[in-house]
C-alpha cells in the first residue's frame, strides 16, 4: 500500500536544467526586454562591474611590486616605496569598496523593478487565460512559474550575469598578465587544466545523476506529505497516524540513502579536484622557484604570478556552476514565456459599456455538440437544442454526468462548442465581447469558496468600487446582514482562507449578496441549498428568490423538490435533452426520465442528490 500512488512530479522536477541551444538562449534573452525601462541604471551597473573587475585584477600585480620593494638595499628608499605601494593598495581598496556598493545597488534596483514587472505581466496573463489552460496544469505548477522561475531569472540578472562577466574578465586578462610575466610558467600552468576539466565534466555528470536520484526520492516523500495533509480527516477517522508515519519514514530512508551516496561521491570528487588544483599549484610554484634561483624571476613577480593563477583557477572552476545556473535560467525563461506567449481568452481591461448592446438574457442552443479538451473521445453534449426566454427561470435536471454543468459552462463561455451555435439575444455568441457577456452574468456555486479578505471585500467583488451602503443593501437582500452585524467587526470581519471562518449557509448568502450587487441579466445557480441544514436552507432559498427576480435564471438541479416553481425544466440524459416542460407536466409522465428521478427521491430518499 506504500506505493499506492505513482510519482507525479511537477514539470519543473527533472526539467530544471535545460540543454542550451540557439533557440533556448534567444528565449532567455527576451528577459532583457523588461530591463529596457531601466537601461540607464543597468548600463551604469555594468560600467561599475567592469571597473570593479579591472581593479581587482591590479591587486596581484601591485602586491608583487610591494614585495619587490623589500629587496631594495636603500632603507630610505625601502620606507618610501613600501609606504607608497601600501597607500596605493589602500586607495584601491577604498575605490573598490565604493564601486562594489554602487554596482550591487544598481543591479539590485534594476532586477527588483524588472522582475516585479515580469511578475505583474505574468499574473495579468494568467487571469486572462481560458479554463482549459488551467485544467491542463496544476495550481502548484503555475504558482511555481510566478515565484520560483521568476526568482531564477532574477538571480541570473543580479548574480549569474555579473559573475559570468567578472570571470571572463579574470580569465582573459589574467592569462594575458601571467603570459606577460613568464611565458614558461604560463605554458606549464595551462598544461594542467585540460586533464582537470575533462575529468571534472565526466565525473560531474555522474554527480548530477546521483543528485537527481535524491531529488526524485524527496519528491516522492513530498507526495506522501501532500496526500496526508489533503486527506487528514480520513487519516484521523481511520486512526492511521502511525501507518502514515511509517509510510513517510520508508520514503525518507530512501532520501537518506540517496543523499549519503551522493555525498560520498561528491566528497571523492572534491578530494580529487583539490588534489589536482593544489598539485598543479605546487608544480608551478616549484618551477617558479627554479626560475628565481636562475635569476629569471623576482619574488614579487612569482607572487603576482601565483595570485593570478589562483584567480584564474577559481574563475575556471566556477564556470561549471555558472553553466548549470545558466541551464536553469534557460529552463525557467522557457516556462515563463510559454505562459506569456499563450493567447489570452479575454482582455485585461474592461470594455466600455457604450460599445455593446444591453443584454436582455435570451439564450438559444442550436444542435450544440461538445467534448472537453482533456477528454476529446467522450462527447458530453450530443446535439442540444434549447430556448430560454429573457427573464425566464429554467432548471437543468438529470443524473450526474448528464451534462447539466457543461451547459452552464458553455453559457459562461468557458468553452467553445465543437459544433452547433449558441445565441444570446438572437446574436451569435462570437459577436459579443466575452468579457462584456460575463459582466452581465453571475454564478452562485454549490460550494462557495471565498477570498481570504473581509466580508466587505467578498461582497464588493461583484461590483468593484461599490460603496459600503450598496454592499449593506445587497447583504440585507441576501439575508446576510443578520449574521454580519452580529460580528464585532461587521463587514470588516476576516473570513479566513477560502472562507473557513463562516458556515456553509453564511458563505452561500455572501455569494448571493455578491450576485445581487452585480445585478446580472443572466444568473446561474448550481443548486445552493443541497448541503445545508433546514434553517440555513430556508434563508438561502429566500435570498435566492430575491436574486432571481426579473432576470434569466438557469438552475442546475440536484434535488428535484426545489425546482417546483421554475418556468421550464430541461431533463438531460446521456448528453441529450430527453424531456422538457413544467414540474407538473414532467411529474405526470409515467415512465418518464424526470418522473423516475422524482420517484427515487420521494421514496424515502429525499437526500439523494443528482
XYZ file of C-alpha atoms in Angstrom:
610
model
C 0.000 0.000 0.000
C 3.005 2.256 0.414
C 3.189 2.551 -3.353
C -0.475 3.357 -3.825
C 0.297 6.486 -5.814
C 2.724 6.769 -8.687
C 5.145 9.649 -8.829
C 3.674 12.809 -10.270
C 6.391 15.385 -10.282
C 5.899 18.991 -11.019
C 7.094 19.645 -14.535
C 9.919 21.633 -13.024
C 11.313 18.498 -11.470
C 13.729 16.801 -13.762
C 13.460 19.626 -16.255
C 15.154 22.198 -14.054
C 18.207 22.303 -16.268
C 17.626 22.889 -19.951
C 20.057 21.853 -22.669
C 21.372 25.024 -24.251
C 20.521 25.711 -27.879
C 20.335 28.783 -30.056
C 16.556 28.908 -29.714
C 16.573 28.441 -25.936
C 19.206 31.152 -25.490
C 17.176 33.534 -27.675
C 14.168 32.854 -25.453
C 16.204 33.589 -22.328
C 17.488 36.851 -23.823
C 13.896 38.098 -24.124
C 14.056 38.843 -20.410
C 16.212 41.870 -21.275
C 13.131 43.481 -22.847
C 11.906 44.067 -19.300
C 15.137 45.896 -18.448
C 14.591 48.497 -21.181
C 12.735 50.937 -18.873
C 15.729 50.819 -16.522
C 18.522 50.518 -19.098
C 20.362 53.638 -17.882
C 20.768 52.154 -14.400
C 21.622 48.757 -15.881
C 24.342 50.222 -18.118
C 25.730 52.174 -15.156
C 25.813 48.952 -13.146
C 27.674 47.192 -15.975
C 30.237 50.008 -16.088
C 30.808 49.745 -12.333
C 31.093 45.962 -12.722
C 33.794 46.266 -15.388
C 35.694 48.871 -13.355
C 35.453 46.624 -10.297
C 36.715 43.616 -12.277
C 39.677 45.519 -13.740
C 40.501 46.995 -10.335
C 40.540 43.526 -8.804
C 42.976 42.332 -11.474
C 45.517 45.014 -10.491
C 45.876 43.732 -6.909
C 48.159 40.744 -7.667
C 50.438 42.976 -9.756
C 50.669 45.670 -7.065
C 51.190 43.120 -4.288
C 54.089 41.662 -6.261
C 55.552 45.136 -6.613
C 55.128 45.679 -2.863
C 57.137 42.528 -2.146
C 59.826 43.560 -4.627
C 60.355 46.841 -2.738
C 61.644 44.738 0.153
C 64.649 43.717 -1.956
C 65.927 47.332 -2.211
C 69.037 47.978 -0.087
C 68.462 51.696 0.475
C 66.438 51.826 3.706
C 65.162 55.289 2.916
C 64.009 54.093 -0.493
C 62.568 50.937 1.128
C 60.489 53.041 3.524
C 59.315 55.385 0.784
C 58.481 52.683 -1.772
C 56.797 50.401 0.755
C 54.555 53.141 2.056
C 53.798 54.364 -1.438
C 52.759 50.887 -2.546
C 50.749 50.353 0.641
C 48.923 53.651 0.152
C 48.148 52.739 -3.459
C 46.719 49.384 -2.326
C 44.635 51.021 0.406
C 43.387 53.608 -2.074
C 42.396 50.856 -4.496
C 40.575 49.027 -1.694
C 38.561 52.145 -0.896
C 37.731 52.684 -4.572
C 36.852 49.001 -4.954
C 34.529 49.135 -1.931
C 32.708 52.199 -3.250
C 32.389 50.780 -6.753
C 31.110 47.463 -5.393
C 28.438 49.230 -3.345
C 27.082 51.135 -6.338
C 27.307 48.023 -8.525
C 25.258 45.954 -6.076
C 22.772 48.789 -5.517
C 22.210 49.420 -9.223
C 21.837 45.758 -10.166
C 19.522 45.104 -7.211
C 17.325 48.090 -8.093
C 17.088 47.143 -11.765
C 16.383 43.458 -11.148
C 13.807 44.089 -8.412
C 11.867 46.516 -10.604
C 12.204 44.451 -13.780
C 11.171 41.208 -12.069
C 8.253 42.983 -10.407
C 7.146 43.932 -13.919
C 7.579 40.325 -15.083
C 5.508 39.015 -12.182
C 2.776 41.562 -12.883
C 2.705 40.744 -16.602
C 2.695 37.017 -15.822
C -0.152 37.392 -13.332
C -2.111 39.544 -15.792
C -1.650 36.859 -18.422
C -2.749 34.053 -16.078
C -6.019 35.729 -15.096
C -6.903 36.282 -18.761
C -6.297 32.682 -19.895
C -9.055 30.189 -20.594
C -10.409 27.495 -18.296
C -8.957 24.637 -20.443
C -5.491 26.085 -19.840
C -5.926 25.681 -16.076
C -7.422 22.214 -16.415
C -4.270 21.008 -18.143
C -1.944 22.348 -15.436
C -1.628 22.012 -11.698
C -2.016 25.048 -9.465
C 1.372 24.318 -7.899
C 2.999 24.394 -11.318
C 1.511 27.784 -12.197
C 2.413 29.206 -8.790
C 5.966 27.994 -9.334
C 6.125 29.875 -12.639
C 5.433 33.231 -10.959
C 7.659 32.569 -7.941
C 10.489 30.065 -8.425
C 11.036 30.640 -12.140
C 10.951 34.424 -11.862
C 13.331 34.179 -8.887
C 15.627 32.146 -11.138
C 15.545 34.911 -13.752
C 16.225 37.494 -11.059
C 19.251 35.529 -9.844
C 20.531 35.437 -13.409
C 20.376 39.210 -13.774
C 21.640 40.109 -10.313
C 24.186 37.318 -9.726
C 24.857 34.936 -12.620
C 25.376 37.586 -15.320
C 27.706 39.817 -13.234
C 29.612 36.744 -12.050
C 29.987 35.482 -15.612
C 31.337 38.839 -16.812
C 33.707 39.019 -13.843
C 35.041 35.522 -14.507
C 35.504 36.157 -18.232
C 37.470 39.331 -17.438
C 39.502 37.408 -14.851
C 40.375 34.582 -17.252
C 41.155 36.770 -20.287
C 43.180 39.438 -18.513
C 44.657 37.000 -16.003
C 46.069 34.780 -18.743
C 47.356 37.895 -20.518
C 49.108 39.108 -17.349
C 50.774 35.791 -16.496
C 51.881 35.263 -20.093
C 53.461 38.702 -19.954
C 55.137 37.846 -16.622
C 56.514 34.426 -17.648
C 55.570 32.523 -20.809
C 57.337 29.404 -19.498
C 55.370 29.262 -16.244
C 52.156 30.103 -18.090
C 52.510 27.170 -20.503
C 53.241 24.821 -17.591
C 50.221 26.073 -15.648
C 47.854 25.878 -18.622
C 49.009 22.333 -19.439
C 47.448 21.070 -16.190
C 43.978 22.466 -16.972
C 42.709 20.140 -19.749
C 43.077 16.984 -17.650
C 41.254 18.525 -14.692
C 38.485 19.994 -16.858
C 37.820 16.747 -18.770
C 37.702 14.648 -15.603
C 35.525 17.261 -13.873
C 32.997 17.243 -16.730
C 32.788 13.442 -16.867
C 32.533 12.972 -13.118
C 30.232 15.986 -12.796
C 27.580 14.262 -14.932
C 27.702 11.250 -12.614
C 27.333 13.511 -9.566
C 24.326 15.262 -11.124
C 22.699 11.885 -11.822
C 23.031 10.967 -8.148
C 21.648 14.362 -7.158
C 18.655 13.755 -9.443
C 18.013 10.414 -7.715
C 17.861 12.180 -4.348
C 15.524 14.851 -5.770
C 13.206 12.132 -7.085
C 13.194 10.371 -3.725
C 12.472 13.666 -1.952
C 9.656 14.405 -4.425
C 8.099 11.030 -3.574
C 8.253 11.846 0.134
C 6.648 15.237 -0.528
C 3.760 13.485 -2.269
C 3.179 11.483 0.916
C 3.021 14.716 2.940
C 0.682 16.314 0.391
C -1.622 13.282 0.367
C -1.711 13.093 4.148
C -2.481 16.784 4.627
C -5.184 16.747 1.948
C -6.823 13.673 3.475
C -6.135 14.424 7.137
C -9.756 13.803 8.161
C -9.643 10.363 6.541
C -6.327 9.603 8.234
C -7.709 10.539 11.636
C -11.087 8.880 11.185
C -9.310 5.594 10.416
C -6.735 6.174 13.202
C -3.929 5.685 10.681
C -1.476 8.245 12.077
C 1.109 5.533 12.789
C 0.628 3.978 9.357
C 1.236 7.325 7.636
C 4.244 7.997 9.860
C 5.760 4.634 8.894
C 5.000 5.249 5.228
C 6.730 8.627 5.344
C 9.673 7.093 7.222
C 10.166 4.474 4.486
C 10.360 7.201 1.859
C 12.723 9.296 3.964
C 15.068 6.307 4.297
C 15.331 6.272 0.507
C 16.142 10.001 0.595
C 18.858 9.432 3.200
C 20.420 6.527 1.266
C 20.456 8.518 -1.970
C 21.789 11.585 -0.151
C 24.644 9.709 1.552
C 25.596 8.000 -1.710
C 25.715 11.373 -3.411
C 27.683 12.935 -0.538
C 30.319 10.168 -0.649
C 30.825 10.631 -4.366
C 30.856 14.419 -4.060
C 33.471 14.069 -1.332
C 35.629 11.876 -3.559
C 35.180 14.313 -6.426
C 36.067 17.294 -4.230
C 39.154 15.486 -2.931
C 40.304 14.814 -6.477
C 39.756 18.421 -7.545
C 41.587 19.790 -4.501
C 44.482 17.384 -5.057
C 44.663 18.268 -8.746
C 44.483 22.019 -8.203
C 46.971 22.145 -5.352
C 49.208 19.630 -7.120
C 49.343 21.902 -10.135
C 49.845 24.877 -7.835
C 52.837 23.190 -6.164
C 54.276 22.207 -9.548
C 54.087 25.781 -10.815
C 55.495 27.123 -7.538
C 58.425 24.676 -7.738
C 59.258 25.661 -11.296
C 58.909 29.316 -10.367
C 61.409 28.828 -7.545
C 63.821 27.275 -10.048
C 63.450 30.315 -12.303
C 64.012 32.614 -9.299
C 67.188 30.761 -8.471
C 68.333 31.261 -12.053
C 67.580 34.982 -11.746
C 64.786 34.951 -14.313
C 62.060 35.896 -11.794
C 61.848 38.072 -8.695
C 59.971 37.106 -5.528
C 57.350 39.753 -6.247
C 56.870 38.572 -9.826
C 56.405 34.966 -8.669
C 53.928 36.145 -6.032
C 51.934 38.051 -8.658
C 52.020 35.016 -10.933
C 50.734 32.685 -8.224
C 47.963 35.099 -7.218
C 46.869 35.439 -10.846
C 46.966 31.655 -11.150
C 44.677 31.373 -8.127
C 42.282 33.925 -9.613
C 42.222 32.100 -12.956
C 41.776 28.704 -11.300
C 38.865 29.992 -9.255
C 37.254 31.530 -12.340
C 37.663 28.359 -14.417
C 36.385 26.219 -11.546
C 33.308 28.413 -11.243
C 32.380 28.100 -14.918
C 30.791 24.698 -14.322
C 28.492 26.118 -11.667
C 27.712 29.108 -13.891
C 26.850 26.792 -16.772
C 24.471 24.850 -14.521
C 22.840 28.074 -13.344
C 22.546 29.236 -16.945
C 20.800 25.963 -17.835
C 18.318 26.556 -15.010
C 17.759 30.125 -16.198
C 17.062 28.990 -19.755
C 14.589 26.386 -18.486
C 12.880 28.954 -16.263
C 12.661 31.517 -19.071
C 11.093 28.987 -21.451
C 8.434 28.075 -18.890
C 7.659 31.740 -18.156
C 7.475 32.781 -21.805
C 5.459 29.679 -22.645
C 2.711 31.203 -20.499
C 3.249 34.761 -21.740
C 3.019 33.579 -25.363
C -0.287 31.778 -24.755
C -3.227 33.583 -26.317
C -5.464 35.307 -23.780
C -9.153 34.464 -23.644
C -10.256 37.957 -22.612
C -8.520 41.359 -22.432
C -7.397 42.593 -19.046
C -9.082 45.980 -19.443
C -12.845 46.389 -19.191
C -14.684 47.088 -22.440
C -16.699 50.356 -22.429
C -20.387 49.601 -21.900
C -21.370 52.043 -24.634
C -19.785 49.794 -27.268
C -22.167 46.908 -26.514
C -25.941 46.496 -26.513
C -27.697 45.872 -23.216
C -28.095 42.162 -22.526
C -31.714 41.021 -22.067
C -30.849 37.400 -21.302
C -32.436 35.330 -24.077
C -30.414 32.148 -24.691
C -30.647 29.683 -27.572
C -28.668 26.465 -28.156
C -28.892 25.020 -31.690
C -27.603 21.455 -32.199
C -24.703 22.024 -29.788
C -22.150 19.243 -29.517
C -19.264 19.352 -27.097
C -16.368 17.314 -25.711
C -13.990 18.567 -23.028
C -10.490 19.349 -24.372
C -8.982 16.881 -21.900
C -11.448 14.124 -22.919
C -11.961 14.567 -26.653
C -13.006 10.927 -27.057
C -16.072 11.427 -24.820
C -18.904 13.541 -26.278
C -20.661 15.182 -23.328
C -23.378 17.057 -25.251
C -24.902 15.400 -28.308
C -26.925 17.891 -30.295
C -28.503 20.067 -27.587
C -31.397 22.316 -28.653
C -32.996 24.631 -26.109
C -34.501 28.091 -25.902
C -34.615 30.204 -22.733
C -36.602 33.416 -22.938
C -35.464 36.640 -21.344
C -36.383 36.689 -17.646
C -37.367 33.008 -17.662
C -36.414 30.675 -14.818
C -35.370 27.242 -16.039
C -33.846 24.202 -14.392
C -31.492 21.584 -15.790
C -32.259 18.168 -14.304
C -30.723 14.768 -14.809
C -28.418 12.253 -13.237
C -24.767 13.015 -12.530
C -22.737 13.332 -15.734
C -25.750 14.068 -17.927
C -24.326 17.459 -19.000
C -26.083 19.962 -16.718
C -22.959 21.789 -15.561
C -21.497 21.633 -19.061
C -24.407 23.665 -20.460
C -23.859 26.300 -17.758
C -20.136 26.438 -18.556
C -20.894 26.951 -22.245
C -23.261 29.805 -21.374
C -20.421 31.390 -19.402
C -18.108 30.963 -22.380
C -15.631 28.778 -20.513
C -15.544 26.504 -23.558
C -16.433 26.701 -27.245
C -18.847 24.130 -28.734
C -17.379 21.592 -31.146
C -20.446 22.023 -33.369
C -23.695 23.966 -33.385
C -24.270 27.510 -32.180
C -25.130 29.489 -29.055
C -27.012 32.779 -29.410
C -27.565 35.479 -26.799
C -30.445 37.850 -27.596
C -30.570 36.426 -31.149
C -26.927 37.278 -31.775
C -24.143 34.732 -32.130
C -22.027 34.326 -29.010
C -18.928 35.184 -31.035
C -20.290 38.630 -31.928
C -20.046 39.731 -28.309
C -17.033 40.569 -26.228
C -16.654 37.593 -23.909
C -15.796 39.932 -21.056
C -18.933 42.004 -21.678
C -21.115 38.902 -21.597
C -19.584 37.740 -18.324
C -20.060 41.212 -16.881
C -23.768 40.575 -17.400
C -23.730 37.148 -15.749
C -23.385 35.908 -12.192
C -22.850 32.463 -10.697
C -23.765 31.149 -7.261
C -21.947 27.814 -6.962
C -22.970 24.855 -4.860
C -19.769 25.008 -2.831
C -18.780 28.632 -2.243
C -15.086 29.405 -1.797
C -14.467 32.950 -0.605
C -11.362 35.085 -0.888
C -9.336 35.409 2.281
C -10.128 39.080 2.960
C -13.091 40.711 4.680
C -16.806 40.156 4.168
C -16.907 43.605 2.546
C -14.211 42.594 0.053
C -16.042 39.407 -0.873
C -19.428 41.029 -1.465
C -17.935 44.019 -3.303
C -16.160 41.584 -5.627
C -19.413 41.523 -7.596
C -19.065 45.238 -8.273
C -15.546 46.581 -7.661
C -15.718 50.129 -6.355
C -19.178 49.712 -4.829
C -19.912 51.910 -1.817
C -20.380 50.434 1.634
C -24.046 51.428 1.506
C -24.516 49.380 -1.679
C -22.802 46.402 -0.049
C -25.035 46.653 3.021
C -28.148 46.852 0.825
C -27.081 43.717 -1.072
C -26.325 41.923 2.197
C -29.799 42.767 3.528
C -31.488 41.411 0.401
C -29.438 38.214 0.692
C -30.417 37.773 4.377
C -26.716 38.025 5.200
C -26.893 41.230 7.225
C -28.420 39.363 10.180
C -25.235 37.418 10.875
C -22.828 40.089 9.585
C -23.938 42.698 12.132
C -23.531 40.051 14.829
C -19.761 40.012 14.281
C -17.730 42.564 16.299
C -16.016 43.790 13.113
C -19.171 43.635 10.970
C -18.380 43.952 7.277
C -14.687 44.076 8.120
C -14.667 40.577 9.594
C -11.873 38.459 8.114
C -13.415 35.312 6.619
C -10.195 33.273 6.640
C -8.645 31.248 3.853
C -11.357 30.081 1.433
C -13.938 31.454 3.910
C -13.361 28.749 6.532
C -14.442 31.025 9.417
C -18.002 31.131 8.093
C -20.574 28.351 7.944
C -21.776 26.893 4.647
C -25.041 28.836 4.795
C -23.229 32.081 5.596
C -20.865 31.612 2.667
C -23.836 30.938 0.394
C -25.531 34.166 1.446
C -22.294 36.114 0.910
C -22.157 34.689 -2.627
C -25.811 35.626 -3.192
C -25.173 39.164 -1.920
C -22.259 39.407 -4.346
C -24.538 38.355 -7.219
C -27.270 40.801 -6.137
C -24.720 43.610 -6.102
C -23.605 42.689 -9.616
C -27.222 42.832 -10.867
C -26.703 40.446 -13.813
C -29.027 39.811 -16.754
C -28.274 36.072 -16.601
C -27.964 34.141 -13.349
C -26.601 30.610 -12.979
C -27.346 28.708 -9.763
C -25.625 25.427 -9.057
C -28.317 24.493 -6.558
C -27.039 26.225 -3.474
C -29.163 24.541 -0.796
C -28.498 20.835 -1.281
C -25.973 20.560 1.556
C -27.462 22.943 4.144
C -29.488 22.436 7.287
C -33.193 23.341 7.251
C -32.827 26.850 8.739
C -29.900 27.802 6.510
C -31.718 26.354 3.503
C -34.785 28.496 4.204
C -32.717 31.679 4.496
C -30.705 30.906 1.377
C -33.851 29.987 -0.573
C -35.494 33.274 0.421
C -32.384 35.146 -0.694
C -32.375 33.281 -3.995
C -35.984 34.250 -4.663
C -34.969 37.902 -4.333
C -31.936 37.337 -6.548
C -33.904 35.596 -9.339
C -36.447 38.393 -9.744
C -36.585 39.880 -13.254
C -33.574 38.053 -14.632
C -32.911 34.948 -16.730
C -32.033 32.139 -14.341
C -30.534 28.723 -15.021
C -30.694 26.337 -12.069
C -28.562 23.199 -12.030
C -30.907 20.987 -10.019
C -29.665 18.347 -7.601
C -32.873 17.919 -5.602
C -35.966 17.988 -7.768
C -38.254 19.185 -4.976
C -36.530 22.607 -5.034
C -37.460 23.451 -8.641
C -41.262 23.280 -8.461
C -41.737 26.950 -9.282
C -39.488 27.320 -12.328
C -40.994 28.167 -15.718
C -39.441 25.226 -17.525
C -37.330 22.150 -16.798
C -34.956 20.533 -19.285
C -34.231 16.894 -18.436
C -30.893 15.583 -19.682
C -29.723 12.021 -20.113
C -26.510 10.859 -21.780
C -25.867 14.286 -23.291
C -29.329 14.734 -24.800
C -32.440 16.631 -23.709
C -34.963 13.840 -23.256
C -37.842 15.885 -21.823
C -38.865 19.474 -21.188
C -41.834 21.123 -19.529
C -43.103 22.349 -16.173
C -42.668 20.395 -12.959
C -46.282 19.179 -13.005
C -46.135 18.161 -16.676
C -42.964 16.149 -16.284
C -44.018 14.552 -12.994
C -47.210 13.329 -14.664
C -45.383 11.475 -17.451
C -45.489 7.821 -16.454
C -42.144 6.152 -17.085
C -40.516 9.446 -17.984
C -36.920 10.213 -17.022
C -37.921 13.071 -14.712
C -40.764 11.091 -13.138
C -38.406 8.208 -12.374
C -35.807 10.518 -10.833
C -38.521 12.197 -8.771
C -39.853 8.841 -7.608
C -36.394 7.774 -6.417
C -36.051 10.928 -4.346
C -39.561 10.817 -2.908
C -39.382 7.166 -1.818
C -37.589 7.998 1.390
C -34.529 9.236 -0.479
C -35.003 12.980 -0.363
C -31.315 13.457 0.386
C -30.222 11.739 -2.806
C -28.619 14.393 -5.000
C -28.169 14.301 -8.763
